[in-house]
Short mmCIF file of C-alpha atoms in Angstrom, two decimals:
data_model
loop_
_atom_site.label_atom_id
_atom_site.label_comp_id
_atom_site.label_asym_id
_atom_site.label_seq_id
_atom_site.Cartn_x
_atom_site.Cartn_y
_atom_site.Cartn_z
CA LEU A 1327 -4.62 -23.18 -6.35
CA SER A 1328 -6.96 -19.99 -7.93
CA ASP A 1329 -6.73 -18.40 -11.21
CA PRO A 1330 -4.92 -14.64 -10.76
CA SER A 1331 -6.72 -13.86 -13.74
CA ASP A 1332 -9.74 -13.58 -11.56
CA PRO A 1333 -9.40 -10.96 -8.58
CA SER A 1334 -11.95 -11.67 -6.55
CA ASP A 1335 -10.22 -15.25 -5.61
CA PRO A 1336 -6.38 -14.72 -6.95
CA SER A 1337 -5.18 -17.82 -4.90
CA ASP A 1338 -2.13 -18.82 -5.03
CA LEU A 1339 -0.04 -21.78 -4.79
CA SER A 1340 3.74 -21.06 -6.32
CA ASP A 1341 6.71 -20.13 -4.60
CA LEU A 1342 8.52 -16.84 -5.92
CA SER A 1343 11.89 -15.91 -7.32
CA ASP A 1344 13.21 -13.21 -5.79
CA SER A 1345 13.88 -9.50 -6.97
CA SER A 1346 15.66 -6.91 -4.61
CA ASP A 1347 16.06 -4.44 -7.61
CA TRP A 1348 13.09 -2.15 -6.89
CA SER A 1349 11.37 0.21 -9.12
CA ASP A 1350 11.52 3.64 -8.73
CA ARG A 1351 7.72 4.73 -7.77
CA SER A 1352 8.74 8.26 -8.25
CA ASP A 1353 9.64 7.48 -12.18
CA ARG A 1354 6.72 5.13 -13.35
CA SER A 1355 8.09 5.01 -16.90
CA ASP A 1356 5.83 3.35 -19.66
CA LEU A 1357 6.28 -0.28 -19.71
CA SER A 1358 4.45 -0.16 -22.91
CA ASP A 1359 7.21 1.87 -24.73
CA SER A 1360 9.47 -0.86 -26.13
CA SER A 1361 10.69 2.00 -28.92
CA ASP A 1362 13.15 2.92 -25.47
CA LEU A 1363 14.93 -0.43 -25.79
CA SER A 1364 15.95 -0.22 -29.98
CA ASP A 1365 18.87 1.03 -29.53
CA SER A 1366 21.71 -1.01 -27.95
CA SER A 1367 24.13 1.38 -28.65
CA ASP A 1368 24.32 2.88 -24.70
CA MET A 1369 23.59 -0.01 -22.47
CA SER A 1370 24.93 1.88 -19.34
CA ASP A 1371 22.29 1.76 -17.24
CA LEU A 1372 20.15 -1.07 -18.51
CA SER A 1373 20.33 -2.94 -15.62
CA ASP A 1374 17.64 -0.04 -14.10
CA MET A 1375 15.33 -1.59 -16.65
CA SER A 1376 14.78 -4.62 -14.43
CA ASP A 1377 12.38 -2.03 -12.32
CA LEU A 1378 10.14 -0.49 -14.92
CA SER A 1379 7.13 -2.03 -13.40
CA ASP A 1380 3.87 -1.64 -14.76
CA SER A 1381 1.05 -2.21 -13.15
CA SER A 1382 -1.42 -0.80 -15.85
CA ASP A 1383 -5.18 -0.97 -16.17
CA SER A 1384 -5.31 -2.23 -12.37
CA SER A 1385 -8.19 -0.86 -11.79
CA ASP A 1386 -9.98 -3.08 -14.59
CA PRO A 1387 -8.37 -6.82 -13.74
CA SER A 1388 -11.27 -8.31 -15.04
CA ASP A 1389 -9.75 -8.23 -18.42
CA LEU A 1390 -7.21 -11.30 -17.37
CA SER A 1391 -7.05 -13.58 -20.49
CA ASP A 1392 -8.00 -16.80 -19.09
CA PRO A 1393 -11.10 -16.81 -15.96
CA SER A 1394 -10.38 -20.62 -15.69
CA ASP A 1395 -11.50 -22.38 -12.83
CA PRO A 1396 -8.49 -22.40 -10.46
CA SER A 1397 -9.20 -26.51 -10.14
CA ASP A 1398 -8.38 -26.35 -13.67
CA LEU A 1399 -4.71 -26.61 -12.48
CA SER A 1400 -4.84 -30.00 -11.23
CA ASP A 1401 -4.83 -33.12 -13.47
CA PRO A 1402 -6.98 -35.88 -13.12
CA SER A 1403 -3.43 -37.98 -13.85
CA ASP A 1404 -2.25 -39.68 -10.95
CA PRO A 1405 0.82 -37.45 -9.91
CA SER A 1406 1.91 -40.75 -7.68
CA ASP A 1407 1.93 -42.76 -10.92
CA LEU A 1408 5.43 -41.39 -12.12
CA SER A 1409 6.48 -44.85 -13.12
CA ASP A 1410 8.83 -43.36 -15.49
CA LEU A 1411 10.59 -41.50 -12.92
CA SER A 1412 12.43 -44.10 -11.21
CA ASP A 1413 15.13 -41.98 -10.28
CA TRP A 1414 14.12 -39.77 -7.76
CA SER A 1415 17.21 -39.43 -5.62
CA ASP A 1416 20.10 -38.92 -7.79
CA SER A 1417 21.38 -35.41 -8.15
CA SER A 1418 24.50 -35.47 -10.34
CA ASP A 1419 26.81 -32.95 -11.16
CA PRO A 1420 27.77 -32.28 -14.98
CA SER A 1421 29.94 -30.21 -16.89
CA ASP A 1422 29.07 -26.81 -18.76
CA LEU A 1423 28.67 -25.30 -22.13
CA SER A 1424 27.17 -22.22 -23.71
CA ASP A 1425 26.23 -21.52 -27.14
CA TRP A 1426 25.73 -17.90 -29.22
CA SER A 1427 23.66 -17.65 -32.51
CA ASP A 1428 22.56 -14.55 -34.03
CA SER A 1429 18.78 -13.45 -34.74
CA SER A 1430 16.37 -10.65 -35.95
CA ASP A 1431 12.74 -10.22 -35.02
CA LEU A 1432 10.87 -8.09 -32.34
CA SER A 1433 9.24 -10.40 -30.56
CA ASP A 1434 9.42 -9.77 -26.49
CA LEU A 1435 11.14 -11.47 -23.34
CA SER A 1436 9.21 -10.08 -20.23
CA ASP A 1437 11.93 -10.47 -17.58
CA LEU A 1438 11.08 -11.04 -13.92
CA SER A 1439 14.50 -12.36 -13.06
CA ASP A 1440 15.53 -12.79 -9.36
CA SER A 1441 17.82 -10.31 -7.68
CA SER A 1442 17.56 -11.42 -4.11
CA ASP A 1443 20.42 -13.17 -1.87
CA ARG A 1444 17.96 -13.45 0.75
CA SER A 1445 19.67 -10.33 2.11
CA ASP A 1446 17.85 -7.43 3.86
CA ARG A 1447 14.74 -6.59 1.87
CA SER A 1448 13.35 -4.05 3.81
CA ASP A 1449 15.32 -1.52 1.71
CA SER A 1450 13.20 1.10 -0.38
CA PRO A 1451 12.79 0.72 -3.74
CA VAL A 1452 14.93 3.39 -5.37
CA GLU A 1453 17.87 2.35 -2.79
CA ALA A 1454 17.78 -1.40 -3.91
CA ARG A 1455 17.78 -0.63 -7.63
CA GLY A 1456 20.37 -2.45 -9.64
CA GLU A 1457 21.68 -3.91 -6.48
CA HIS A 1458 22.18 -7.59 -9.43
CA ASP A 1459 22.20 -6.37 -12.49
CA GLY A 1460 24.67 -8.56 -13.44
CA ARG A 1461 21.51 -11.00 -14.40
CA PHE A 1462 20.24 -9.03 -16.68
CA CYS A 1463 21.70 -9.65 -20.18
CA PHE A 1464 19.42 -7.10 -22.03
CA GLU A 1465 21.92 -6.03 -24.17
CA ALA A 1466 22.49 -9.79 -25.10
CA CYS A 1467 18.62 -9.87 -25.92
CA LEU A 1468 18.33 -6.73 -28.16
CA LYS A 1469 21.36 -7.73 -30.23
CA ARG A 1470 19.16 -11.43 -31.10
CA GLY A 1471 16.06 -9.23 -31.63
CA TYR A 1472 14.01 -9.32 -29.05
CA ALA A 1473 12.36 -6.26 -27.38
CA VAL A 1474 12.38 -6.62 -23.22
CA ALA A 1475 9.85 -5.13 -20.42
CA THR A 1476 10.13 -5.78 -17.54
CA MET A 1477 8.12 -5.47 -13.78
CA CYS A 1478 9.16 -4.74 -10.34
CA TYR A 1479 6.66 -7.47 -8.33
CA TRP A 1480 7.36 -5.24 -5.12
CA GLU A 1481 5.01 -2.83 -6.42
CA LEU A 1482 2.40 -5.10 -6.89
CA HIS A 1483 2.70 -6.80 -3.21
CA PRO A 1484 5.92 -5.79 -1.09
CA ASP A 1485 7.23 -8.95 -0.24
CA HIS A 1486 7.22 -9.52 3.46
CA PRO A 1487 4.49 -10.59 5.34
CA HIS A 1488 3.20 -6.76 6.48
CA GLY A 1489 2.92 -5.49 2.76
CA PHE A 1490 -1.14 -5.85 2.94
CA GLN A 1491 -2.30 -2.33 2.75
CA ASP A 1492 0.30 -1.36 -0.27
CA SER A 1493 -0.53 -4.52 -2.82
CA ILE A 1494 -3.02 -4.19 -5.15
CA LEU A 1495 -4.96 -7.10 -3.10
CA ARG A 1496 -6.08 -4.45 -0.85
CA MET A 1497 -8.37 -3.57 -3.81
CA TYR A 1498 -10.79 -6.70 -3.08
CA PHE A 1499 -10.68 -7.13 -0.02
CA ASP A 1500 -9.85 -5.65 3.67
CA GLU A 1501 -7.11 -6.42 6.11
CA ASN A 1502 -9.13 -8.39 8.56
CA VAL A 1503 -9.94 -11.05 5.19
CA TRP A 1504 -6.56 -11.16 4.73
CA LYS A 1505 -5.52 -11.89 8.81
CA SER A 1506 -8.33 -14.75 8.55
CA PRO A 1507 -7.96 -17.97 7.74
CA GLU A 1508 -10.55 -17.74 4.55
CA ARG A 1509 -8.02 -15.49 2.76
CA PRO A 1510 -8.74 -16.23 -0.71
CA SER A 1511 -5.33 -14.84 -1.88
CA ALA A 1512 -2.05 -14.54 -1.19
CA ALA A 1513 1.15 -12.22 -3.07
CA ILE A 1514 2.23 -14.48 -5.53
CA SER A 1515 -1.47 -14.39 -6.94
CA ALA A 1516 -1.04 -10.70 -7.05
CA TRP A 1517 2.55 -11.01 -8.67
CA ALA A 1518 1.17 -13.01 -11.54
CA TRP A 1519 -1.52 -10.23 -11.91
CA GLY A 1520 0.74 -7.63 -12.54
CA ILE A 1521 2.17 -9.75 -15.10
CA SER A 1522 -0.78 -9.87 -17.40
CA ARG A 1523 -1.70 -6.30 -16.82
CA CYS A 1524 2.48 -6.00 -18.26
CA ILE A 1525 1.09 -8.12 -21.21
CA ASP A 1526 -2.17 -5.95 -21.59
CA ALA A 1527 0.27 -2.76 -22.07
CA LEU A 1528 2.25 -4.40 -24.31
CA GLU A 1529 -0.50 -5.78 -26.57
CA THR A 1530 -0.74 -1.45 -27.45
CA GLN A 1531 2.55 -1.76 -29.21
CA PRO A 1532 2.65 -1.96 -32.88
CA GLU A 1533 6.28 -3.00 -33.16
CA ILE A 1534 5.44 -5.80 -30.18
CA ASP A 1535 4.24 -9.44 -31.83
CA SER A 1536 1.97 -10.07 -29.15
CA HIS A 1537 1.61 -13.67 -29.97
CA LYS A 1538 5.44 -14.20 -29.04
CA ILE A 1539 5.19 -12.96 -25.63
CA ALA A 1540 8.12 -14.77 -23.15
CA VAL A 1541 7.85 -14.30 -19.60
CA HIS A 1542 10.87 -14.90 -17.43
CA GLY A 1543 11.79 -15.03 -13.82
CA LEU A 1544 14.52 -16.39 -11.29
CA SER A 1545 13.57 -18.08 -7.91
CA ARG A 1546 10.35 -16.80 -6.42
CA LEU A 1547 9.56 -14.90 -9.73
CA GLY A 1548 10.38 -18.49 -11.86
CA LYS A 1549 7.40 -19.44 -9.57
CA THR A 1550 5.49 -16.32 -10.41
CA ALA A 1551 6.09 -16.93 -14.29
CA LEU A 1552 4.98 -20.63 -14.01
CA TRP A 1553 1.72 -19.67 -12.47
CA ALA A 1554 1.23 -16.68 -15.01
CA GLY A 1555 1.85 -18.89 -17.47
CA ALA A 1556 -0.42 -21.49 -16.32
CA ASN A 1557 -3.34 -18.73 -16.20
CA ASP A 1558 -2.35 -16.31 -18.87
CA MET A 1559 -3.01 -18.07 -22.43
CA ARG A 1560 -1.38 -14.84 -24.59
CA ILE A 1561 1.97 -15.82 -23.16
CA ALA A 1562 3.64 -18.39 -25.75
CA LEU A 1563 6.86 -18.96 -23.66
CA THR A 1564 7.05 -19.43 -19.82
CA ILE A 1565 10.53 -19.40 -18.41
CA SER A 1566 11.47 -20.72 -14.66
CA ASP A 1567 14.95 -20.39 -13.71
CA CYS A 1568 15.73 -22.03 -10.39
CA SER A 1569 11.87 -22.24 -8.93
CA GLY A 1570 12.82 -25.01 -6.84
CA THR A 1571 9.84 -25.34 -4.24
CA CYS A 1572 6.41 -25.14 -5.39
CA GLY A 1573 7.62 -23.82 -8.66
CA ALA A 1574 9.07 -26.53 -11.17
CA LYS A 1575 10.46 -28.96 -8.52
CA LEU A 1576 8.43 -32.14 -7.81
CA SER A 1577 7.32 -31.83 -4.11
CA HIS A 1578 6.22 -35.44 -3.90
CA ARG A 1579 10.13 -35.97 -4.41
CA TYR A 1580 10.68 -34.26 -0.92
CA TYR A 1581 14.06 -33.07 -1.33
CA GLY A 1582 15.91 -29.70 -0.76
CA GLU A 1583 13.32 -27.26 0.51
CA ASP A 1584 10.30 -27.90 1.92
CA PHE A 1585 6.84 -26.47 2.40
CA SER A 1586 7.66 -26.10 6.09
CA TRP A 1587 10.64 -23.32 4.86
CA ILE A 1588 8.10 -22.08 2.90
CA LYS A 1589 5.77 -21.18 5.90
CA LEU A 1590 8.50 -20.29 7.90
CA TRP A 1591 10.53 -18.15 5.54
CA ASN A 1592 7.55 -16.25 3.38
CA GLU A 1593 4.01 -17.27 4.50
CA HIS A 1594 2.46 -14.03 3.21
CA TRP A 1595 3.26 -16.07 -0.94
CA VAL A 1596 0.63 -19.05 0.65
CA MET A 1597 -3.05 -19.39 1.46
CA PRO A 1598 -3.66 -20.86 4.98
CA ALA A 1599 -4.74 -23.68 3.36
CA PHE A 1600 -1.24 -24.69 2.89
CA ASP A 1601 -0.76 -24.98 6.43
CA ALA A 1602 -1.92 -28.36 6.11
CA PHE A 1603 0.93 -29.62 4.32
CA ILE A 1604 3.24 -28.57 6.88
CA GLY A 1605 5.58 -30.52 8.86
CA LYS A 1606 6.65 -33.18 6.73
CA LYS A 1607 3.65 -33.53 4.44
CA ASP A 1608 4.51 -32.48 1.37
CA ALA A 1609 4.42 -35.72 -0.23
CA THR A 1610 0.61 -35.69 0.95
CA ILE A 1611 -0.56 -32.83 -1.33
CA PRO A 1612 -3.16 -34.01 -4.08
CA ILE A 1613 -1.18 -32.50 -7.19
CA ASP A 1614 2.23 -31.63 -8.13
CA GLN A 1615 4.10 -29.24 -10.21
CA HIS A 1616 4.33 -31.66 -13.01
CA GLN A 1617 0.92 -30.72 -13.26
CA LEU A 1618 1.07 -26.82 -13.03
CA ILE A 1619 3.61 -27.09 -16.20
CA GLY A 1620 1.45 -29.19 -18.02
CA CYS A 1621 -1.23 -26.36 -17.74
CA ILE A 1622 0.97 -24.38 -19.85
CA ALA A 1623 0.64 -27.07 -22.89
CA PRO A 1624 0.40 -26.72 -26.01
CA ARG A 1625 2.52 -23.06 -25.37
CA LEU A 1626 6.44 -23.70 -24.87
CA ALA A 1627 7.52 -24.15 -21.10
CA TYR A 1628 11.68 -24.03 -20.35
CA VAL A 1629 12.86 -24.98 -17.34
CA THR A 1630 16.42 -24.11 -16.18
CA SER A 1631 18.26 -25.48 -13.03
CA ALA A 1632 22.00 -25.08 -11.37
CA THR A 1633 24.05 -28.30 -10.58
CA ASN A 1634 25.08 -26.52 -7.18
CA ASP A 1635 21.68 -25.12 -6.15
CA CYS A 1636 20.42 -28.10 -4.21
CA TRP A 1637 17.92 -25.90 -2.16
CA ALA A 1638 15.85 -26.22 -5.46
CA ASP A 1639 16.95 -29.59 -6.67
CA PRO A 1640 17.53 -29.90 -10.38
CA LYS A 1641 17.15 -33.32 -10.47
CA GLY A 1642 13.24 -32.69 -9.21
CA GLU A 1643 12.72 -29.82 -11.55
CA PHE A 1644 13.82 -31.85 -14.55
CA LEU A 1645 11.64 -34.70 -13.51
CA SER A 1646 8.74 -32.52 -13.27
CA ALA A 1647 9.63 -31.27 -16.99
CA LYS A 1648 9.60 -34.87 -17.83
CA ALA A 1649 6.66 -35.82 -16.54
CA ALA A 1650 4.90 -32.66 -17.66
CA SER A 1651 5.53 -34.51 -20.87
CA GLU A 1652 2.59 -36.08 -20.54
CA PHE A 1653 0.25 -33.47 -20.99
CA TYR A 1654 2.09 -32.43 -24.50
CA LYS A 1655 1.36 -35.79 -25.67
CA LEU A 1656 -2.28 -35.01 -25.15
CA PHE A 1657 -1.70 -32.14 -28.50
CA GLY A 1658 0.38 -34.63 -30.28
CA MET A 1659 3.37 -33.15 -28.91
CA LYS A 1660 6.67 -35.11 -27.39
CA GLY A 1661 7.05 -32.32 -24.72
CA LEU A 1662 10.61 -32.95 -23.22
CA GLU A 1663 12.76 -34.81 -26.17
CA ILE A 1664 15.34 -36.27 -23.53
CA ASP A 1665 14.92 -38.92 -21.06
CA GLU A 1666 17.87 -38.25 -18.94
CA PHE A 1667 18.82 -35.92 -16.82
CA PRO A 1668 21.63 -34.42 -18.92
CA ALA A 1669 25.30 -33.15 -18.77
CA PRO A 1670 25.15 -29.22 -17.53
CA GLY A 1671 25.39 -27.17 -21.16
CA THR A 1672 23.29 -29.99 -23.03
CA ALA A 1673 20.96 -27.51 -24.96
CA ASN A 1674 17.61 -29.73 -25.83
CA PHE A 1675 14.80 -27.90 -27.76
CA GLY A 1676 11.16 -29.20 -27.20
CA GLU A 1677 8.16 -28.13 -26.51
CA ILE A 1678 9.38 -28.33 -22.85
CA GLY A 1679 12.80 -27.17 -22.85
CA TYR A 1680 15.30 -27.43 -20.34
CA TYR A 1681 18.80 -26.73 -19.24
CA LEU A 1682 21.18 -27.17 -16.63
CA ARG A 1683 23.75 -24.76 -16.07
CA ARG A 1684 26.99 -25.80 -13.67
CA GLY A 1685 27.10 -23.46 -10.54
CA GLU A 1686 24.61 -21.67 -7.90
CA HIS A 1687 21.34 -20.44 -7.69
CA ASN A 1688 21.76 -17.13 -10.23
CA CYS A 1689 20.62 -16.18 -13.60
CA THR A 1690 23.89 -15.95 -15.58
CA PRO A 1691 24.96 -14.52 -19.17
CA GLU A 1692 25.34 -18.46 -19.46
CA ASN A 1693 21.82 -18.87 -18.54
CA TRP A 1694 20.34 -16.06 -21.04
CA ASN A 1695 22.66 -17.24 -24.34
CA ALA A 1696 21.19 -21.04 -24.06
CA LEU A 1697 17.51 -19.16 -23.24
CA LEU A 1698 18.04 -16.68 -27.01
CA ASP A 1699 18.80 -20.00 -28.55
CA TYR A 1700 15.92 -21.52 -27.58
CA ALA A 1701 13.77 -18.89 -27.98
CA ASP A 1702 15.00 -18.43 -32.10
CA LYS A 1703 14.66 -22.14 -32.86
CA ARG A 1704 11.19 -22.34 -31.19
CA LEU A 1705 9.78 -19.26 -30.63
CA LYS A 1706 10.60 -16.97 -33.33
#
């Protein structure tokens, strides 16, 4: 679990969310210019904004805000001693509610929403842009007073096992090291590094309140958001949407997707040392994902799940958020304000927020509305 803020050793535990919305490399629009987002009268092409990635200042990654030792990601608390999480098996399927409210302020919701359906990711970034624009509710964000900046993770490290030569990691080591058992990093850390470079750009914009930056991601990018939030202290609100294995869900629960699937599908996400836990050994890892969420404390964390997303284990994500509350108590906070797995559509506004939506693995307008309600109450 190395800190992406240290480019010499940006190792990686996270499991990322996917995004098949790619950025047009021929049009590197300036991510930092949030003034382009101010006019909500014509939102016809906002879906393309999901790909205006900016890996600015990649020549100087040393300015990442938190160069802490990656070993800090494991908390001395014993993850096996989660006595208050007695029910790790039930993944009940509750009901639905959503809410709108209004506000005005110019904070920033940096978005890494997933646009993936595990379709062919060999398409070029240009051809794939906008395939899942329904997952991006930018107009709603703007109307609520939030600026939106987006990043295409593919430009930091292409999401396939042979993407090293087109990634930022080649600035730090060569392909022989990448292919070796001593590889010091992987794709997820490259993506998280890119988030911090985007924040560098946002901090230069006077219209952005750099103390109220949120990072959002779905699925594998939800895991990336958690990893970035744990390492970059400038992120005020970290949002994990259906991030599942190596994201928000507990590995020791061993439910849904396991480590073996991560290794089979996306070994470029993780370091070779991950192999030690392959083969029904998930529960032997000496840490668990509630500790990753705990590393965000005392800053805000928000976890969302979907009732039918069994692969990502909604109950396990909730239990992880609940266990992470112990870290927030060290700061005199409560963390998650509910003790029982909630019905879908139930809003809660603790330092750790949790929202369950009825449906499949996705990010929908309901998710955005609930998130904006949380941000209105907690971020503003």
